Amino acid sequence: MTLTVIGPTATRTSRVLWCLEELDLPYDHQIARPHSPEINALNPLKQVPVLKDGDTILTDSTAILYHLSDRETRLTYTPGTHARAQMDARIAFLLTELEVPLWMRSRHSYVLPKDMRHPEIFPRLDTDFTLANAKFDTLLGDADFFAGDTFTIADIIASHCIFWATDFHEISDKAQSYLDRMKTRPGWTASQKNR
């Protein structure tokens, strides 16, 4: 059964596309924007990405990555193991510390209507990102991958966040080196089509 991913590539949808490429699963990609009639009919939050898996509709990029990697038992570690808990902790850091200032910067740069934007928060968000980038560097250390000795969904989220950060920030040398390595993966290249 073919999976269908819905959402523009230049969003968190690219995380799902990259995961599917790494898993070598067949899929269709449909481009529909957040708040479009197509998305509104599938997701009450009106957000992308959406994954159609048979008759099941899945939303939220992280939930979809967990679903796909657990289902295929690849790009992850076995639930209940220390390695899985470590990966989960790294993903929690990415979503709560590294991604938040990026999302808030995006909201107040181009997502929200102009009359709801508050660019005066940018200096605070810049500081928050700098602190999160330093923590990222500490957690990565000298490792090739962000959550263990192999490529996992944590690397998909981390790479997406670091790549997103380059829209607004000068990232650390360690983060840039990590991103450069991740961008050599064929799955990354394939997931960036139609960007």
JSON list of C-alpha atoms in Angstrom, two decimals:
[
{"chain": "A", "resi": 1, "resn": "MET", "atom": "CA", "xyz": [0.00, 0.00, 0.00]},
{"chain": "A", "resi": 2, "resn": "THR", "atom": "CA", "xyz": [1.44, 3.33, -1.06]},
{"chain": "A", "resi": 3, "resn": "LEU", "atom": "CA", "xyz": [1.84, 6.04, 1.54]},
{"chain": "A", "resi": 4, "resn": "THR", "atom": "CA", "xyz": [0.85, 9.60, 0.68]},
{"chain": "A", "resi": 5, "resn": "VAL", "atom": "CA", "xyz": [2.68, 12.57, 2.18]},
{"chain": "A", "resi": 6, "resn": "ILE", "atom": "CA", "xyz": [0.92, 15.91, 1.99]},
{"chain": "A", "resi": 7, "resn": "GLY", "atom": "CA", "xyz": [2.63, 19.25, 2.52]},
{"chain": "A", "resi": 8, "resn": "PRO", "atom": "CA", "xyz": [5.21, 21.57, 0.94]},
{"chain": "A", "resi": 9, "resn": "THR", "atom": "CA", "xyz": [8.82, 20.40, 0.97]},
{"chain": "A", "resi": 10, "resn": "ALA", "atom": "CA", "xyz": [10.02, 23.62, 2.62]},
{"chain": "A", "resi": 11, "resn": "THR", "atom": "CA", "xyz": [8.24, 22.71, 5.86]},
{"chain": "A", "resi": 12, "resn": "ARG", "atom": "CA", "xyz": [8.53, 19.91, 8.43]},
{"chain": "A", "resi": 13, "resn": "THR", "atom": "CA", "xyz": [7.09, 17.74, 5.63]},
{"chain": "A", "resi": 14, "resn": "SER", "atom": "CA", "xyz": [10.68, 17.29, 4.43]},
{"chain": "A", "resi": 15, "resn": "ARG", "atom": "CA", "xyz": [11.39, 15.31, 7.62]},
{"chain": "A", "resi": 16, "resn": "VAL", "atom": "CA", "xyz": [8.80, 12.72, 6.60]},
{"chain": "A", "resi": 17, "resn": "LEU", "atom": "CA", "xyz": [10.04, 12.63, 3.00]},
{"chain": "A", "resi": 18, "resn": "TRP", "atom": "CA", "xyz": [13.61, 12.05, 4.20]},
{"chain": "A", "resi": 19, "resn": "CYS", "atom": "CA", "xyz": [12.51, 9.27, 6.53]},
{"chain": "A", "resi": 20, "resn": "LEU", "atom": "CA", "xyz": [10.64, 7.52, 3.73]},
{"chain": "A", "resi": 21, "resn": "GLU", "atom": "CA", "xyz": [13.67, 7.83, 1.46]},
{"chain": "A", "resi": 22, "resn": "GLU", "atom": "CA", "xyz": [15.94, 6.34, 4.14]},
{"chain": "A", "resi": 23, "resn": "LEU", "atom": "CA", "xyz": [13.48, 3.49, 4.66]},
{"chain": "A", "resi": 24, "resn": "ASP", "atom": "CA", "xyz": [13.18, 2.99, 0.89]},
{"chain": "A", "resi": 25, "resn": "LEU", "atom": "CA", "xyz": [9.39, 2.98, 1.10]},
{"chain": "A", "resi": 26, "resn": "PRO", "atom": "CA", "xyz": [7.27, 3.93, -1.91]},
{"chain": "A", "resi": 27, "resn": "TYR", "atom": "CA", "xyz": [5.19, 7.05, -1.46]},
{"chain": "A", "resi": 28, "resn": "ASP", "atom": "CA", "xyz": [3.30, 9.76, -3.28]},
{"chain": "A", "resi": 29, "resn": "HIS", "atom": "CA", "xyz": [3.93, 13.40, -2.44]},
{"chain": "A", "resi": 30, "resn": "GLN", "atom": "CA", "xyz": [1.14, 15.93, -2.75]},
{"chain": "A", "resi": 31, "resn": "ILE", "atom": "CA", "xyz": [1.81, 19.60, -2.13]},
{"chain": "A", "resi": 32, "resn": "ALA", "atom": "CA", "xyz": [-0.91, 21.38, -0.17]},
{"chain": "A", "resi": 33, "resn": "ARG", "atom": "CA", "xyz": [-0.28, 24.36, 2.07]},
{"chain": "A", "resi": 34, "resn": "PRO", "atom": "CA", "xyz": [-1.25, 24.69, 5.74]},
{"chain": "A", "resi": 35, "resn": "HIS", "atom": "CA", "xyz": [-4.81, 26.01, 6.11]},
{"chain": "A", "resi": 36, "resn": "SER", "atom": "CA", "xyz": [-5.67, 24.96, 2.54]},
{"chain": "A", "resi": 37, "resn": "PRO", "atom": "CA", "xyz": [-9.00, 23.16, 2.00]},
{"chain": "A", "resi": 38, "resn": "GLU", "atom": "CA", "xyz": [-7.13, 19.88, 1.42]},
{"chain": "A", "resi": 39, "resn": "ILE", "atom": "CA", "xyz": [-5.25, 20.12, 4.72]},
{"chain": "A", "resi": 40, "resn": "ASN", "atom": "CA", "xyz": [-8.23, 21.46, 6.68]},
{"chain": "A", "resi": 41, "resn": "ALA", "atom": "CA", "xyz": [-10.21, 18.38, 5.64]},
{"chain": "A", "resi": 42, "resn": "LEU", "atom": "CA", "xyz": [-7.49, 16.05, 6.98]},
{"chain": "A", "resi": 43, "resn": "ASN", "atom": "CA", "xyz": [-6.08, 17.78, 10.05]},
{"chain": "A", "resi": 44, "resn": "PRO", "atom": "CA", "xyz": [-8.22, 19.77, 12.51]},
{"chain": "A", "resi": 45, "resn": "LEU", "atom": "CA", "xyz": [-5.10, 21.77, 13.41]},
{"chain": "A", "resi": 46, "resn": "LYS", "atom": "CA", "xyz": [-4.77, 22.78, 9.71]},
{"chain": "A", "resi": 47, "resn": "GLN", "atom": "CA", "xyz": [-1.06, 21.97, 9.75]},
{"chain": "A", "resi": 48, "resn": "VAL", "atom": "CA", "xyz": [1.35, 19.95, 7.63]},
{"chain": "A", "resi": 49, "resn": "PRO", "atom": "CA", "xyz": [2.64, 17.35, 7.20]},
{"chain": "A", "resi": 50, "resn": "VAL", "atom": "CA", "xyz": [-0.14, 14.82, 6.84]},
{"chain": "A", "resi": 51, "resn": "LEU", "atom": "CA", "xyz": [0.56, 11.16, 6.12]},
{"chain": "A", "resi": 52, "resn": "LYS", "atom": "CA", "xyz": [-2.14, 8.96, 4.64]},
{"chain": "A", "resi": 53, "resn": "ASP", "atom": "CA", "xyz": [-1.39, 5.33, 5.52]},
{"chain": "A", "resi": 54, "resn": "GLY", "atom": "CA", "xyz": [-4.26, 3.39, 4.03]},
{"chain": "A", "resi": 55, "resn": "ASP", "atom": "CA", "xyz": [-7.40, 4.66, 5.73]},
{"chain": "A", "resi": 56, "resn": "THR", "atom": "CA", "xyz": [-5.41, 6.17, 8.60]},
{"chain": "A", "resi": 57, "resn": "ILE", "atom": "CA", "xyz": [-4.50, 9.84, 8.70]},
{"chain": "A", "resi": 58, "resn": "LEU", "atom": "CA", "xyz": [-1.41, 10.73, 10.75]},
{"chain": "A", "resi": 59, "resn": "THR", "atom": "CA", "xyz": [-0.28, 14.24, 11.62]},
{"chain": "A", "resi": 60, "resn": "ASP", "atom": "CA", "xyz": [2.75, 15.87, 13.29]},
{"chain": "A", "resi": 61, "resn": "SER", "atom": "CA", "xyz": [6.15, 15.20, 11.75]},
{"chain": "A", "resi": 62, "resn": "THR", "atom": "CA", "xyz": [7.66, 13.68, 14.90]},
{"chain": "A", "resi": 63, "resn": "ALA", "atom": "CA", "xyz": [4.72, 11.33, 15.46]},
{"chain": "A", "resi": 64, "resn": "ILE", "atom": "CA", "xyz": [4.96, 10.23, 11.84]},
{"chain": "A", "resi": 65, "resn": "LEU", "atom": "CA", "xyz": [8.71, 9.60, 12.13]},
{"chain": "A", "resi": 66, "resn": "TYR", "atom": "CA", "xyz": [8.15, 7.47, 15.22]},
{"chain": "A", "resi": 67, "resn": "HIS", "atom": "CA", "xyz": [5.35, 5.57, 13.49]},
{"chain": "A", "resi": 68, "resn": "LEU", "atom": "CA", "xyz": [7.38, 4.80, 10.39]},
{"chain": "A", "resi": 69, "resn": "SER", "atom": "CA", "xyz": [10.62, 3.91, 12.17]},
{"chain": "A", "resi": 70, "resn": "ASP", "atom": "CA", "xyz": [8.87, 1.73, 14.75]},
{"chain": "A", "resi": 71, "resn": "ARG", "atom": "CA", "xyz": [6.81, -0.01, 12.07]},
{"chain": "A", "resi": 72, "resn": "GLU", "atom": "CA", "xyz": [9.89, -0.75, 9.98]},
{"chain": "A", "resi": 73, "resn": "THR", "atom": "CA", "xyz": [12.18, -1.31, 13.02]},
{"chain": "A", "resi": 74, "resn": "ARG", "atom": "CA", "xyz": [14.83, 0.89, 11.39]},
{"chain": "A", "resi": 75, "resn": "LEU", "atom": "CA", "xyz": [16.19, 4.38, 12.07]},
{"chain": "A", "resi": 76, "resn": "THR", "atom": "CA", "xyz": [15.39, 3.84, 15.74]},
{"chain": "A", "resi": 77, "resn": "TYR", "atom": "CA", "xyz": [16.13, 1.67, 18.75]},
{"chain": "A", "resi": 78, "resn": "THR", "atom": "CA", "xyz": [13.93, -0.92, 20.42]},
{"chain": "A", "resi": 79, "resn": "PRO", "atom": "CA", "xyz": [11.34, 0.61, 22.76]},
{"chain": "A", "resi": 80, "resn": "GLY", "atom": "CA", "xyz": [12.17, -0.04, 26.40]},
{"chain": "A", "resi": 81, "resn": "THR", "atom": "CA", "xyz": [15.93, -0.04, 25.87]},
{"chain": "A", "resi": 82, "resn": "HIS", "atom": "CA", "xyz": [18.40, 2.49, 27.22]},
{"chain": "A", "resi": 83, "resn": "ALA", "atom": "CA", "xyz": [19.37, 3.39, 23.65]},
{"chain": "A", "resi": 84, "resn": "ARG", "atom": "CA", "xyz": [15.74, 4.26, 22.86]},
{"chain": "A", "resi": 85, "resn": "ALA", "atom": "CA", "xyz": [15.44, 6.38, 26.00]},
{"chain": "A", "resi": 86, "resn": "GLN", "atom": "CA", "xyz": [18.63, 8.20, 25.00]},
{"chain": "A", "resi": 87, "resn": "MET", "atom": "CA", "xyz": [17.27, 8.86, 21.52]},
{"chain": "A", "resi": 88, "resn": "ASP", "atom": "CA", "xyz": [13.96, 10.05, 22.95]},
{"chain": "A", "resi": 89, "resn": "ALA", "atom": "CA", "xyz": [15.77, 12.45, 25.29]},
{"chain": "A", "resi": 90, "resn": "ARG", "atom": "CA", "xyz": [17.76, 13.89, 22.38]},
{"chain": "A", "resi": 91, "resn": "ILE", "atom": "CA", "xyz": [14.58, 14.36, 20.34]},
{"chain": "A", "resi": 92, "resn": "ALA", "atom": "CA", "xyz": [12.91, 16.07, 23.30]},
{"chain": "A", "resi": 93, "resn": "PHE", "atom": "CA", "xyz": [15.84, 18.49, 23.46]},
{"chain": "A", "resi": 94, "resn": "LEU", "atom": "CA", "xyz": [15.59, 19.22, 19.75]},
{"chain": "A", "resi": 95, "resn": "LEU", "atom": "CA", "xyz": [11.86, 19.94, 19.92]},
{"chain": "A", "resi": 96, "resn": "THR", "atom": "CA", "xyz": [11.80, 21.95, 23.13]},
{"chain": "A", "resi": 97, "resn": "GLU", "atom": "CA", "xyz": [15.05, 23.91, 22.94]},
{"chain": "A", "resi": 98, "resn": "LEU", "atom": "CA", "xyz": [16.54, 23.97, 19.45]},
{"chain": "A", "resi": 99, "resn": "GLU", "atom": "CA", "xyz": [13.35, 24.19, 17.39]},
{"chain": "A", "resi": 100, "resn": "VAL", "atom": "CA", "xyz": [11.31, 26.59, 19.56]},
{"chain": "A", "resi": 101, "resn": "PRO", "atom": "CA", "xyz": [13.29, 29.79, 18.83]},
{"chain": "A", "resi": 102, "resn": "LEU", "atom": "CA", "xyz": [13.32, 28.87, 15.13]},
{"chain": "A", "resi": 103, "resn": "TRP", "atom": "CA", "xyz": [9.57, 28.37, 15.03]},
{"chain": "A", "resi": 104, "resn": "MET", "atom": "CA", "xyz": [8.92, 31.57, 16.97]},
{"chain": "A", "resi": 105, "resn": "ARG", "atom": "CA", "xyz": [11.28, 33.50, 14.68]},
{"chain": "A", "resi": 106, "resn": "SER", "atom": "CA", "xyz": [9.46, 32.10, 11.65]},
{"chain": "A", "resi": 107, "resn": "ARG", "atom": "CA", "xyz": [6.04, 32.93, 13.11]},
{"chain": "A", "resi": 108, "resn": "HIS", "atom": "CA", "xyz": [7.00, 36.53, 13.73]},
{"chain": "A", "resi": 109, "resn": "SER", "atom": "CA", "xyz": [8.85, 36.85, 10.39]},
{"chain": "A", "resi": 110, "resn": "TYR", "atom": "CA", "xyz": [6.36, 35.42, 7.89]},
{"chain": "A", "resi": 111, "resn": "VAL", "atom": "CA", "xyz": [3.85, 32.91, 9.32]},
{"chain": "A", "resi": 112, "resn": "LEU", "atom": "CA", "xyz": [1.59, 35.22, 11.33]},
{"chain": "A", "resi": 113, "resn": "PRO", "atom": "CA", "xyz": [-0.38, 38.08, 9.75]},
{"chain": "A", "resi": 114, "resn": "LYS", "atom": "CA", "xyz": [1.70, 41.27, 9.80]},
{"chain": "A", "resi": 115, "resn": "ASP", "atom": "CA", "xyz": [-0.41, 42.90, 12.50]},
{"chain": "A", "resi": 116, "resn": "MET", "atom": "CA", "xyz": [0.30, 39.98, 14.86]},
{"chain": "A", "resi": 117, "resn": "ARG", "atom": "CA", "xyz": [4.09, 39.90, 14.41]},
{"chain": "A", "resi": 118, "resn": "HIS", "atom": "CA", "xyz": [6.42, 41.15, 17.15]},
{"chain": "A", "resi": 119, "resn": "PRO", "atom": "CA", "xyz": [9.96, 41.46, 15.75]},
{"chain": "A", "resi": 120, "resn": "GLU", "atom": "CA", "xyz": [11.08, 43.05, 19.02]},
{"chain": "A", "resi": 121, "resn": "ILE", "atom": "CA", "xyz": [11.38, 39.49, 20.41]},
{"chain": "A", "resi": 122, "resn": "PHE", "atom": "CA", "xyz": [14.10, 38.58, 17.88]},
{"chain": "A", "resi": 123, "resn": "PRO", "atom": "CA", "xyz": [17.06, 39.44, 20.15]},
{"chain": "A", "resi": 124, "resn": "ARG", "atom": "CA", "xyz": [15.68, 37.14, 22.88]},
{"chain": "A", "resi": 125, "resn": "LEU", "atom": "CA", "xyz": [15.08, 34.37, 20.35]},
{"chain": "A", "resi": 126, "resn": "ASP", "atom": "CA", "xyz": [18.60, 34.83, 18.97]},
{"chain": "A", "resi": 127, "resn": "THR", "atom": "CA", "xyz": [20.02, 34.37, 22.48]},
{"chain": "A", "resi": 128, "resn": "ASP", "atom": "CA", "xyz": [17.84, 31.31, 23.04]},
{"chain": "A", "resi": 129, "resn": "PHE", "atom": "CA", "xyz": [19.07, 29.77, 19.79]},
{"chain": "A", "resi": 130, "resn": "THR", "atom": "CA", "xyz": [22.72, 30.48, 20.59]},
{"chain": "A", "resi": 131, "resn": "LEU", "atom": "CA", "xyz": [22.34, 28.72, 23.94]},
{"chain": "A", "resi": 132, "resn": "ALA", "atom": "CA", "xyz": [20.56, 25.78, 22.31]},
{"chain": "A", "resi": 133, "resn": "ASN", "atom": "CA", "xyz": [23.24, 25.54, 19.61]},
{"chain": "A", "resi": 134, "resn": "ALA", "atom": "CA", "xyz": [25.91, 25.31, 22.32]},
{"chain": "A", "resi": 135, "resn": "LYS", "atom": "CA", "xyz": [23.95, 22.51, 24.02]},
{"chain": "A", "resi": 136, "resn": "PHE", "atom": "CA", "xyz": [23.61, 20.75, 20.67]},
{"chain": "A", "resi": 137, "resn": "ASP", "atom": "CA", "xyz": [27.38, 20.87, 20.25]},
{"chain": "A", "resi": 138, "resn": "THR", "atom": "CA", "xyz": [27.89, 19.45, 23.75]},
{"chain": "A", "resi": 139, "resn": "LEU", "atom": "CA", "xyz": [25.43, 16.61, 23.17]},
{"chain": "A", "resi": 140, "resn": "LEU", "atom": "CA", "xyz": [26.92, 15.77, 19.78]},
{"chain": "A", "resi": 141, "resn": "GLY", "atom": "CA", "xyz": [30.47, 15.74, 21.08]},
{"chain": "A", "resi": 142, "resn": "ASP", "atom": "CA", "xyz": [32.74, 13.95, 18.63]},
{"chain": "A", "resi": 143, "resn": "ALA", "atom": "CA", "xyz": [30.05, 11.54, 17.45]},
{"chain": "A", "resi": 144, "resn": "ASP", "atom": "CA", "xyz": [28.98, 11.13, 13.86]},
{"chain": "A", "resi": 145, "resn": "PHE", "atom": "CA", "xyz": [25.30, 10.88, 14.79]},
{"chain": "A", "resi": 146, "resn": "PHE", "atom": "CA", "xyz": [23.17, 12.72, 17.31]},
{"chain": "A", "resi": 147, "resn": "ALA", "atom": "CA", "xyz": [21.62, 9.83, 19.22]},
{"chain": "A", "resi": 148, "resn": "GLY", "atom": "CA", "xyz": [23.92, 6.83, 19.17]},
{"chain": "A", "resi": 149, "resn": "ASP", "atom": "CA", "xyz": [26.24, 5.06, 16.81]},
{"chain": "A", "resi": 150, "resn": "THR", "atom": "CA", "xyz": [23.91, 4.99, 13.82]},
{"chain": "A", "resi": 151, "resn": "PHE", "atom": "CA", "xyz": [21.64, 7.30, 11.82]},
{"chain": "A", "resi": 152, "resn": "THR", "atom": "CA", "xyz": [18.18, 7.63, 13.40]},
{"chain": "A", "resi": 153, "resn": "ILE", "atom": "CA", "xyz": [15.11, 9.81, 13.22]},
{"chain": "A", "resi": 154, "resn": "ALA", "atom": "CA", "xyz": [16.87, 12.07, 15.74]},
{"chain": "A", "resi": 155, "resn": "ASP", "atom": "CA", "xyz": [19.32, 12.97, 12.96]},
{"chain": "A", "resi": 156, "resn": "ILE", "atom": "CA", "xyz": [16.46, 13.82, 10.62]},
{"chain": "A", "resi": 157, "resn": "ILE", "atom": "CA", "xyz": [15.00, 16.25, 13.14]},
{"chain": "A", "resi": 158, "resn": "ALA", "atom": "CA", "xyz": [18.40, 17.65, 14.16]},
{"chain": "A", "resi": 159, "resn": "SER", "atom": "CA", "xyz": [19.48, 18.23, 10.56]},
{"chain": "A", "resi": 160, "resn": "HIS", "atom": "CA", "xyz": [16.20, 19.88, 9.67]},
{"chain": "A", "resi": 161, "resn": "CYS", "atom": "CA", "xyz": [16.49, 22.23, 12.65]},
{"chain": "A", "resi": 162, "resn": "ILE", "atom": "CA", "xyz": [20.11, 23.15, 11.90]},
{"chain": "A", "resi": 163, "resn": "PHE", "atom": "CA", "xyz": [19.30, 23.71, 8.22]},
{"chain": "A", "resi": 164, "resn": "TRP", "atom": "CA", "xyz": [16.30, 25.86, 9.24]},
{"chain": "A", "resi": 165, "resn": "ALA", "atom": "CA", "xyz": [18.53, 27.84, 11.61]},
{"chain": "A", "resi": 166, "resn": "THR", "atom": "CA", "xyz": [20.72, 28.96, 8.70]},
{"chain": "A", "resi": 167, "resn": "ASP", "atom": "CA", "xyz": [17.79, 31.15, 7.57]},
{"chain": "A", "resi": 168, "resn": "PHE", "atom": "CA", "xyz": [18.32, 33.32, 10.65]},
{"chain": "A", "resi": 169, "resn": "HIS", "atom": "CA", "xyz": [21.63, 32.54, 12.34]},
{"chain": "A", "resi": 170, "resn": "GLU", "atom": "CA", "xyz": [25.29, 31.83, 11.90]},
{"chain": "A", "resi": 171, "resn": "ILE", "atom": "CA", "xyz": [25.50, 28.31, 13.28]},
{"chain": "A", "resi": 172, "resn": "SER", "atom": "CA", "xyz": [28.49, 26.85, 15.10]},
{"chain": "A", "resi": 173, "resn": "ASP", "atom": "CA", "xyz": [31.30, 25.14, 13.22]},
{"chain": "A", "resi": 174, "resn": "LYS", "atom": "CA", "xyz": [30.36, 21.82, 14.82]},
{"chain": "A", "resi": 175, "resn": "ALA", "atom": "CA", "xyz": [26.72, 22.18, 13.78]},
{"chain": "A", "resi": 176, "resn": "GLN", "atom": "CA", "xyz": [27.79, 23.15, 10.24]},
{"chain": "A", "resi": 177, "resn": "SER", "atom": "CA", "xyz": [30.10, 20.15, 9.98]},
{"chain": "A", "resi": 178, "resn": "TYR", "atom": "CA", "xyz": [27.32, 17.86, 11.21]},
{"chain": "A", "resi": 179, "resn": "LEU", "atom": "CA", "xyz": [24.84, 19.33, 8.72]},
{"chain": "A", "resi": 180, "resn": "ASP", "atom": "CA", "xyz": [27.34, 18.98, 5.87]},
{"chain": "A", "resi": 181, "resn": "ARG", "atom": "CA", "xyz": [27.75, 15.27, 6.70]},
{"chain": "A", "resi": 182, "resn": "MET", "atom": "CA", "xyz": [24.01, 14.68, 6.86]},
{"chain": "A", "resi": 183, "resn": "LYS", "atom": "CA", "xyz": [23.46, 16.48, 3.54]},
{"chain": "A", "resi": 184, "resn": "THR", "atom": "CA", "xyz": [25.68, 13.91, 1.79]},
{"chain": "A", "resi": 185, "resn": "ARG", "atom": "CA", "xyz": [23.06, 11.22, 2.42]},
{"chain": "A", "resi": 186, "resn": "PRO", "atom": "CA", "xyz": [21.03, 10.35, -0.70]},
{"chain": "A", "resi": 187, "resn": "GLY", "atom": "CA", "xyz": [17.86, 10.49, 1.39]},
{"chain": "A", "resi": 188, "resn": "TRP", "atom": "CA", "xyz": [18.50, 14.15, 2.19]},
{"chain": "A", "resi": 189, "resn": "THR", "atom": "CA", "xyz": [18.99, 15.02, -1.47]},
{"chain": "A", "resi": 190, "resn": "ALA", "atom": "CA", "xyz": [15.84, 13.18, -2.53]},
{"chain": "A", "resi": 191, "resn": "SER", "atom": "CA", "xyz": [13.79, 14.80, 0.24]},
{"chain": "A", "resi": 192, "resn": "GLN", "atom": "CA", "xyz": [14.73, 18.31, -0.90]},
{"chain": "A", "resi": 193, "resn": "LYS", "atom": "CA", "xyz": [13.20, 17.99, -4.37]},
{"chain": "A", "resi": 194, "resn": "ASN", "atom": "CA", "xyz": [10.58, 20.63, -5.21]},
{"chain": "A", "resi": 195, "resn": "ARG", "atom": "CA", "xyz": [11.86, 22.89, -2.45]}
]
